[in-house]
Amino acid sequence: MLTTDLSTWRKAWRTVFALGGLGLLPGLAAAQEAAPTEPEPPKIALVLSGGGALGLAHVGAIQELERLGIRPDMVIGTSMGAVIGGLYASGLTGAELESVVGSVNWAGVFSPAPDRDKLTFRQKQQQADFPGTASLGVSAAGILLPTGAVSDQTLMKELRRFTPARTRLDDFDDLAIPFRAVATDIGTGDAVVLSSGELPMAMRASISLPGVFPAVRMDGKLLVDGGLAANIPISVAREMGADIVIAVWTPNDLLPDTEIGSVVDVLSQTVSLLILANERAEIATLSEKDFLIQVDTGDIGPTAFARSAELIETGRAALSAQAPGLAELAAARPPIAYAGTEVAPPPVISFVRIENSSRLDQSLLEGKVVDLAGKPADAAMIDEALDRIYALGPFESVDYVYAEQDGQTGLVIRAEDRVPDAGRVRLGLIVENDFNTESDAAVSVDFRSASLDAFGSEIQARATIGDFNEIAAEYFRVLDPSQNWFAALRGEIQNRPVNLFSDSGFKTAGFDVTFGLAALDGGYQFGNVGEVRLGAEFGTGRAKLNEGAAPFSEIDVDIGRIVASGAYDTLDDPFFPRDGVRANARWVKGFTALGDNADFQTIGASVLTATSHGPDTLIGALAAGQRIDGTAPIDALYRVGGLFSLSGYRKEELAGENFFTAQAIYRRQLGRDTQQIFGVPLFVGGSLELGDVWQGDTSLNAGDLRFGGSVYVASDTAFGPIYLAFGRSEGGRQSAYLLIGRTF
């Protein structure tokens, strides 16, 4: 056995280093000069799971990591985890992320209809005339079912709004933090790791929840939500060289079998089980040095985007619970300074190119984007232009990418109409019940064709069946590429009840009115705010007494008239406006020489304005009509009565050659700050009203005005507005109302 004491070893080492210093041991001297370096800290991966709104908890987890001084070396995310992770990897801090998710219009993301101020004036009229929003595509091949229940138009706009303006990235490693998004190839079920390209599109592909958003085609693959293949993509982090994984998991609780009572519940549970299976497989790969942060979101569901503040706090609390272990990890790494986002100046848009797959004239689309070229890229301006194109109607999506050409940066707008010949069919439900003498109901179908030519001409048809019956069609011909001048040919056949009432409000007679009408109009639209038109109407029909007693059992209805009208509309919503003005004027001249019942002339006008503060809205309205000469036939009389029009009276109970009404309507939106996605807004309010009708040439006598008012609860739904109301007018007249959809 070889033994020695400590002093002997020390002498030996002195000799070795002395020889090295004299150059006698050159290799050893070199080793001495190259002092040992500190070992590299382990590479940390932040892995963020999917989970719908629950994924907003990732923001709180990131904020807590920042507080501990941990900045990951890579970020990998699935679905909502890819959205939060992509924004974080692009340079946003935790505080900026919280600001972003709080400013997103989540309700708009899941209800992406263009803002009303982007619609053409005709579209505004159609929206007010037929409030139903649920629709299906139709073509010669039959009904076209969408690939997703919700268009991704607003989703893409929001994703682009919060990512820096830039062209395609060759590698997501070039972001502030290397990043990967995970999607699922719907053709094979395999996970697809997105590591390059457009960052917003990568996030969009990862969040393509089947049945909600359309699938995304990228590099020859049709991609859907990554949660179906890898909801916690820990394996991707390992492939990127991660030594330590911090996985933030927002599990979606399974339904107990006692709560599974419908096919929707079964399908939802099936998807949850599939996701849970791949989650368990990924979690099983974690080692003792890794961290699994399981977020308890309590009763908050995956659609509760409006509860972002609570979700962020749950993420912060979940990560804070493992702060001691994470603090040790942070101590072994250099300190991190979070200075906020450094955003490079946006590129100047040197050119704009539109890839248009619709029938619409290219110049019509180009006219919507003329303000973009030659200016720095501005997300708000680009979104405004895209919304104007999208609102034209035929497009399934309107998106853009940046492109480089001859050293210049340009904008390529993709206006995609996947089925150019497809029209749209909308369904409507109409119910009017005053809980007294009148109850009417009908179902309605509205068809709007695809663009028939380059200027956007179209055919619109409608059929209504029930207590009110109607078949109507219109050919609307746009005459110039600016969509200003137009001509319209329309025809309709109607069958509807018309009632007469006593002074006390009892129905004394009921007529069944059937008539047909044909009209030819021409006019000019002032952008999307107004129009003037002039036309001729011709029709014939008959009103037959079917109940009660009246001086006549039959009345001929013959129409031969010249009609001029003007309209102005800047309301932000046709039924529950918060801001804007709507005004209408109409002049009618009947000629017996054209077949009318009488020679007469009337003129009427109305104006409505809305203003809001927070959840409160005040609407003021005035309307008046006057017979100028002749005797107005029965079908040309003005009618007053019903909800918001002397609310205690029956609908159209009062009729005369002249009328005047005024209303002040108050409305408050309940739960405006906590509205759930796919929920409906709820309103309460009341009204004060006055008005009257009268015959002949006499002027309005203020002493004859009738007063009324109402209180109501209302909601805006896919079938249009719903009102449950109670109205009362002077003289003890009162009515309760249930109104659904377009009124008769």
PDB file of N, CA, C and O in Angstrom, residues 47 49-50 226-235 238 247-255 269-287 292 294:
ATOM      1  N   VAL A  47     -43.153  25.715 -20.863  1.00  0.00           N
ATOM      2  CA  VAL A  47     -44.139  25.008 -21.675  1.00  0.00           C
ATOM      3  C   VAL A  47     -45.532  25.417 -21.203  1.00  0.00           C
ATOM      4  O   VAL A  47     -45.854  25.265 -20.019  1.00  0.00           O
ATOM      5  N   SER A  49     -49.678  25.147 -21.680  1.00  0.00           N
ATOM      6  CA  SER A  49     -50.724  24.266 -22.203  1.00  0.00           C
ATOM      7  C   SER A  49     -51.846  25.052 -22.855  1.00  0.00           C
ATOM      8  O   SER A  49     -51.988  26.260 -22.687  1.00  0.00           O
ATOM      9  N   GLY A  50     -52.672  24.310 -23.603  1.00  0.00           N
ATOM     10  CA  GLY A  50     -53.913  24.870 -24.116  1.00  0.00           C
ATOM     11  C   GLY A  50     -54.985  24.825 -23.040  1.00  0.00           C
ATOM     12  O   GLY A  50     -54.786  24.293 -21.956  1.00  0.00           O
ATOM     13  N   GLY A 226     -53.656  22.369 -31.548  1.00  0.00           N
ATOM     14  CA  GLY A 226     -52.588  21.469 -31.125  1.00  0.00           C
ATOM     15  C   GLY A 226     -52.926  20.632 -29.919  1.00  0.00           C
ATOM     16  O   GLY A 226     -52.258  19.624 -29.653  1.00  0.00           O
ATOM     17  N   GLY A 227     -53.968  21.010 -29.174  1.00  0.00           N
ATOM     18  CA  GLY A 227     -54.332  20.256 -27.988  1.00  0.00           C
ATOM     19  C   GLY A 227     -54.735  18.829 -28.276  1.00  0.00           C
ATOM     20  O   GLY A 227     -54.629  17.960 -27.408  1.00  0.00           O
ATOM     21  N   LEU A 228     -55.180  18.544 -29.503  1.00  0.00           N
ATOM     22  CA  LEU A 228     -55.583  17.184 -29.843  1.00  0.00           C
ATOM     23  C   LEU A 228     -54.391  16.236 -29.906  1.00  0.00           C
ATOM     24  O   LEU A 228     -54.545  15.027 -29.752  1.00  0.00           O
ATOM     25  N   ALA A 229     -53.184  16.768 -30.150  1.00  0.00           N
ATOM     26  CA  ALA A 229     -51.998  15.920 -30.268  1.00  0.00           C
ATOM     27  C   ALA A 229     -51.040  16.091 -29.107  1.00  0.00           C
ATOM     28  O   ALA A 229     -50.450  15.112 -28.635  1.00  0.00           O
ATOM     29  N   ALA A 230     -50.862  17.318 -28.627  1.00  0.00           N
ATOM     30  CA  ALA A 230     -49.894  17.570 -27.547  1.00  0.00           C
ATOM     31  C   ALA A 230     -50.303  18.841 -26.819  1.00  0.00           C
ATOM     32  O   ALA A 230     -49.824  19.930 -27.142  1.00  0.00           O
ATOM     33  N   ASN A 231     -51.197  18.688 -25.847  1.00  0.00           N
ATOM     34  CA  ASN A 231     -51.699  19.874 -25.150  1.00  0.00           C
ATOM     35  C   ASN A 231     -50.671  20.457 -24.183  1.00  0.00           C
ATOM     36  O   ASN A 231     -50.745  21.634 -23.840  1.00  0.00           O
ATOM     37  N   ILE A 232     -49.725  19.635 -23.722  1.00  0.00           N
ATOM     38  CA  ILE A 232     -48.593  20.135 -22.925  1.00  0.00           C
ATOM     39  C   ILE A 232     -47.328  19.641 -23.632  1.00  0.00           C
ATOM     40  O   ILE A 232     -46.803  18.570 -23.298  1.00  0.00           O
ATOM     41  N   PRO A 233     -46.804  20.373 -24.598  1.00  0.00           N
ATOM     42  CA  PRO A 233     -45.749  19.846 -25.485  1.00  0.00           C
ATOM     43  C   PRO A 233     -44.366  19.796 -24.831  1.00  0.00           C
ATOM     44  O   PRO A 233     -43.416  20.436 -25.277  1.00  0.00           O
ATOM     45  N   ILE A 234     -44.245  18.980 -23.778  1.00  0.00           N
ATOM     46  CA  ILE A 234     -42.971  18.836 -23.061  1.00  0.00           C
ATOM     47  C   ILE A 234     -41.933  18.170 -23.955  1.00  0.00           C
ATOM     48  O   ILE A 234     -40.748  18.531 -23.946  1.00  0.00           O
ATOM     49  N   SER A 235     -42.370  17.212 -24.773  1.00  0.00           N
ATOM     50  CA  SER A 235     -41.435  16.503 -25.641  1.00  0.00           C
ATOM     51  C   SER A 235     -40.777  17.447 -26.642  1.00  0.00           C
ATOM     52  O   SER A 235     -39.617  17.255 -27.023  1.00  0.00           O
ATOM     53  N   ARG A 238     -37.875  19.066 -24.940  1.00  0.00           N
ATOM     54  CA  ARG A 238     -36.719  18.167 -24.866  1.00  0.00           C
ATOM     55  C   ARG A 238     -35.965  18.158 -26.203  1.00  0.00           C
ATOM     56  O   ARG A 238     -34.738  18.201 -26.237  1.00  0.00           O
ATOM     57  N   ALA A 247     -43.519  23.497 -16.740  1.00  0.00           N
ATOM     58  CA  ALA A 247     -44.750  23.269 -17.491  1.00  0.00           C
ATOM     59  C   ALA A 247     -45.934  23.842 -16.717  1.00  0.00           C
ATOM     60  O   ALA A 247     -46.173  23.451 -15.577  1.00  0.00           O
ATOM     61  N   VAL A 248     -46.648  24.778 -17.347  1.00  0.00           N
ATOM     62  CA  VAL A 248     -47.835  25.373 -16.730  1.00  0.00           C
ATOM     63  C   VAL A 248     -49.052  24.718 -17.361  1.00  0.00           C
ATOM     64  O   VAL A 248     -49.287  24.825 -18.565  1.00  0.00           O
ATOM     65  N   TRP A 249     -49.844  24.055 -16.534  1.00  0.00           N
ATOM     66  CA  TRP A 249     -50.951  23.216 -17.001  1.00  0.00           C
ATOM     67  C   TRP A 249     -52.267  23.781 -16.488  1.00  0.00           C
ATOM     68  O   TRP A 249     -52.446  23.978 -15.282  1.00  0.00           O
ATOM     69  N   THR A 250     -53.189  24.024 -17.401  1.00  0.00           N
ATOM     70  CA  THR A 250     -54.529  24.502 -17.025  1.00  0.00           C
ATOM     71  C   THR A 250     -55.538  23.414 -17.389  1.00  0.00           C
ATOM     72  O   THR A 250     -56.168  23.470 -18.443  1.00  0.00           O
ATOM     73  N   PRO A 251     -55.681  22.397 -16.536  1.00  0.00           N
ATOM     74  CA  PRO A 251     -56.550  21.265 -16.884  1.00  0.00           C
ATOM     75  C   PRO A 251     -58.011  21.676 -16.963  1.00  0.00           C
ATOM     76  O   PRO A 251     -58.482  22.521 -16.192  1.00  0.00           O
ATOM     77  N   ASN A 252     -58.707  21.075 -17.904  1.00  0.00           N
ATOM     78  CA  ASN A 252     -60.147  21.278 -18.050  1.00  0.00           C
ATOM     79  C   ASN A 252     -60.845  20.101 -17.374  1.00  0.00           C
ATOM     80  O   ASN A 252     -60.737  18.964 -17.820  1.00  0.00           O
ATOM     81  N   ASP A 253     -61.543  20.373 -16.287  1.00  0.00           N
ATOM     82  CA  ASP A 253     -62.142  19.298 -15.499  1.00  0.00           C
ATOM     83  C   ASP A 253     -63.149  18.493 -16.314  1.00  0.00           C
ATOM     84  O   ASP A 253     -63.916  19.040 -17.119  1.00  0.00           O
ATOM     85  N   LEU A 254     -63.138  17.185 -16.100  1.00  0.00           N
ATOM     86  CA  LEU A 254     -64.118  16.311 -16.739  1.00  0.00           C
ATOM     87  C   LEU A 254     -65.472  16.459 -16.068  1.00  0.00           C
ATOM     88  O   LEU A 254     -65.576  16.758 -14.875  1.00  0.00           O
ATOM     89  N   LEU A 255     -66.518  16.240 -16.861  1.00  0.00           N
ATOM     90  CA  LEU A 255     -67.868  16.264 -16.308  1.00  0.00           C
ATOM     91  C   LEU A 255     -68.136  14.965 -15.553  1.00  0.00           C
ATOM     92  O   LEU A 255     -67.796  13.879 -16.044  1.00  0.00           O
ATOM     93  N   GLN A 269     -67.138  15.745 -23.577  1.00  0.00           N
ATOM     94  CA  GLN A 269     -66.389  14.849 -22.705  1.00  0.00           C
ATOM     95  C   GLN A 269     -65.405  13.992 -23.503  1.00  0.00           C
ATOM     96  O   GLN A 269     -64.274  13.735 -23.049  1.00  0.00           O
ATOM     97  N   THR A 270     -65.806  13.564 -24.699  1.00  0.00           N
ATOM     98  CA  THR A 270     -64.922  12.752 -25.534  1.00  0.00           C
ATOM     99  C   THR A 270     -63.658  13.524 -25.897  1.00  0.00           C
ATOM    100  O   THR A 270     -62.540  13.001 -25.810  1.00  0.00           O
ATOM    101  N   VAL A 271     -63.820  14.779 -26.309  1.00  0.00           N
ATOM    102  CA  VAL A 271     -62.660  15.603 -26.649  1.00  0.00           C
ATOM    103  C   VAL A 271     -61.779  15.811 -25.423  1.00  0.00           C
ATOM    104  O   VAL A 271     -60.543  15.728 -25.498  1.00  0.00           O
ATOM    105  N   SER A 272     -62.401  16.061 -24.274  1.00  0.00           N
ATOM    106  CA  SER A 272     -61.625  16.266 -23.046  1.00  0.00           C
ATOM    107  C   SER A 272     -60.810  15.029 -22.686  1.00  0.00           C
ATOM    108  O   SER A 272     -59.661  15.127 -22.240  1.00  0.00           O
ATOM    109  N   LEU A 273     -61.391  13.844 -22.896  1.00  0.00           N
ATOM    110  CA  LEU A 273     -60.668  12.609 -22.594  1.00  0.00           C
ATOM    111  C   LEU A 273     -59.475  12.410 -23.531  1.00  0.00           C
ATOM    112  O   LEU A 273     -58.402  11.963 -23.105  1.00  0.00           O
ATOM    113  N   LEU A 274     -59.660  12.733 -24.814  1.00  0.00           N
ATOM    114  CA  LEU A 274     -58.557  12.614 -25.763  1.00  0.00           C
ATOM    115  C   LEU A 274     -57.407  13.547 -25.385  1.00  0.00           C
ATOM    116  O   LEU A 274     -56.233  13.168 -25.442  1.00  0.00           O
ATOM    117  N   ILE A 275     -57.749  14.755 -24.997  1.00  0.00           N
ATOM    118  CA  ILE A 275     -56.718  15.715 -24.600  1.00  0.00           C
ATOM    119  C   ILE A 275     -56.041  15.263 -23.317  1.00  0.00           C
ATOM    120  O   ILE A 275     -54.811  15.327 -23.179  1.00  0.00           O
ATOM    121  N   LEU A 276     -56.841  14.779 -22.371  1.00  0.00           N
ATOM    122  CA  LEU A 276     -56.274  14.325 -21.105  1.00  0.00           C
ATOM    123  C   LEU A 276     -55.288  13.177 -21.320  1.00  0.00           C
ATOM    124  O   LEU A 276     -54.254  13.093 -20.634  1.00  0.00           O
ATOM    125  N   ALA A 277     -55.574  12.299 -22.281  1.00  0.00           N
ATOM    126  CA  ALA A 277     -54.682  11.164 -22.538  1.00  0.00           C
ATOM    127  C   ALA A 277     -53.303  11.639 -22.985  1.00  0.00           C
ATOM    128  O   ALA A 277     -52.273  11.152 -22.500  1.00  0.00           O
ATOM    129  N   ASN A 278     -53.260  12.615 -23.917  1.00  0.00           N
ATOM    130  CA  ASN A 278     -51.928  13.068 -24.344  1.00  0.00           C
ATOM    131  C   ASN A 278     -51.267  13.939 -23.283  1.00  0.00           C
ATOM    132  O   ASN A 278     -50.039  13.998 -23.201  1.00  0.00           O
ATOM    133  N   GLU A 279     -52.048  14.594 -22.450  1.00  0.00           N
ATOM    134  CA  GLU A 279     -51.466  15.358 -21.340  1.00  0.00           C
ATOM    135  C   GLU A 279     -50.760  14.422 -20.362  1.00  0.00           C
ATOM    136  O   GLU A 279     -49.624  14.691 -19.930  1.00  0.00           O
ATOM    137  N   ARG A 280     -51.423  13.330 -20.010  1.00  0.00           N
ATOM    138  CA  ARG A 280     -50.827  12.377 -19.055  1.00  0.00           C
ATOM    139  C   ARG A 280     -49.542  11.777 -19.609  1.00  0.00           C
ATOM    140  O   ARG A 280     -48.567  11.579 -18.873  1.00  0.00           O
ATOM    141  N   ALA A 281     -49.543  11.502 -20.922  1.00  0.00           N
ATOM    142  CA  ALA A 281     -48.345  10.924 -21.530  1.00  0.00           C
ATOM    143  C   ALA A 281     -47.177  11.904 -21.467  1.00  0.00           C
ATOM    144  O   ALA A 281     -46.032  11.514 -21.198  1.00  0.00           O
ATOM    145  N   GLU A 282     -47.436  13.175 -21.701  1.00  0.00           N
ATOM    146  CA  GLU A 282     -46.371  14.176 -21.647  1.00  0.00           C
ATOM    147  C   GLU A 282     -45.906  14.417 -20.214  1.00  0.00           C
ATOM    148  O   GLU A 282     -44.704  14.515 -19.940  1.00  0.00           O
ATOM    149  N   ILE A 283     -46.852  14.502 -19.294  1.00  0.00           N
ATOM    150  CA  ILE A 283     -46.497  14.763 -17.893  1.00  0.00           C
ATOM    151  C   ILE A 283     -45.644  13.625 -17.331  1.00  0.00           C
ATOM    152  O   ILE A 283     -44.753  13.849 -16.501  1.00  0.00           O
ATOM    153  N   ALA A 284     -45.898  12.414 -17.810  1.00  0.00           N
ATOM    154  CA  ALA A 284     -45.142  11.258 -17.316  1.00  0.00           C
ATOM    155  C   ALA A 284     -43.655  11.356 -17.639  1.00  0.00           C
ATOM    156  O   ALA A 284     -42.834  10.664 -17.024  1.00  0.00           O
ATOM    157  N   THR A 285     -43.271  12.197 -18.587  1.00  0.00           N
ATOM    158  CA  THR A 285     -41.857  12.328 -18.958  1.00  0.00           C
ATOM    159  C   THR A 285     -41.108  13.313 -18.063  1.00  0.00           C
ATOM    160  O   THR A 285     -39.880  13.442 -18.192  1.00  0.00           O
ATOM    161  N   LEU A 286     -41.784  14.016 -17.189  1.00  0.00           N
ATOM    162  CA  LEU A 286     -41.125  14.984 -16.313  1.00  0.00           C
ATOM    163  C   LEU A 286     -40.243  14.271 -15.292  1.00  0.00           C
ATOM    164  O   LEU A 286     -40.597  13.189 -14.790  1.00  0.00           O
ATOM    165  N   SER A 287     -39.132  14.887 -14.959  1.00  0.00           N
ATOM    166  CA  SER A 287     -38.221  14.331 -13.953  1.00  0.00           C
ATOM    167  C   SER A 287     -38.291  15.168 -12.681  1.00  0.00           C
ATOM    168  O   SER A 287     -39.011  16.170 -12.613  1.00  0.00           O
ATOM    169  N   LEU A 292     -43.916  21.074 -12.531  1.00  0.00           N
ATOM    170  CA  LEU A 292     -45.264  21.032 -13.093  1.00  0.00           C
ATOM    171  C   LEU A 292     -46.129  21.998 -12.291  1.00  0.00           C
ATOM    172  O   LEU A 292     -46.377  21.777 -11.101  1.00  0.00           O
ATOM    173  N   GLN A 294     -49.627  23.183 -11.828  1.00  0.00           N
ATOM    174  CA  GLN A 294     -51.025  22.881 -12.136  1.00  0.00           C
ATOM    175  C   GLN A 294     -51.904  24.002 -11.601  1.00  0.00           C
ATOM    176  O   GLN A 294     -51.927  24.272 -10.408  1.00  0.00           O
TER     177      GLN A 294
END
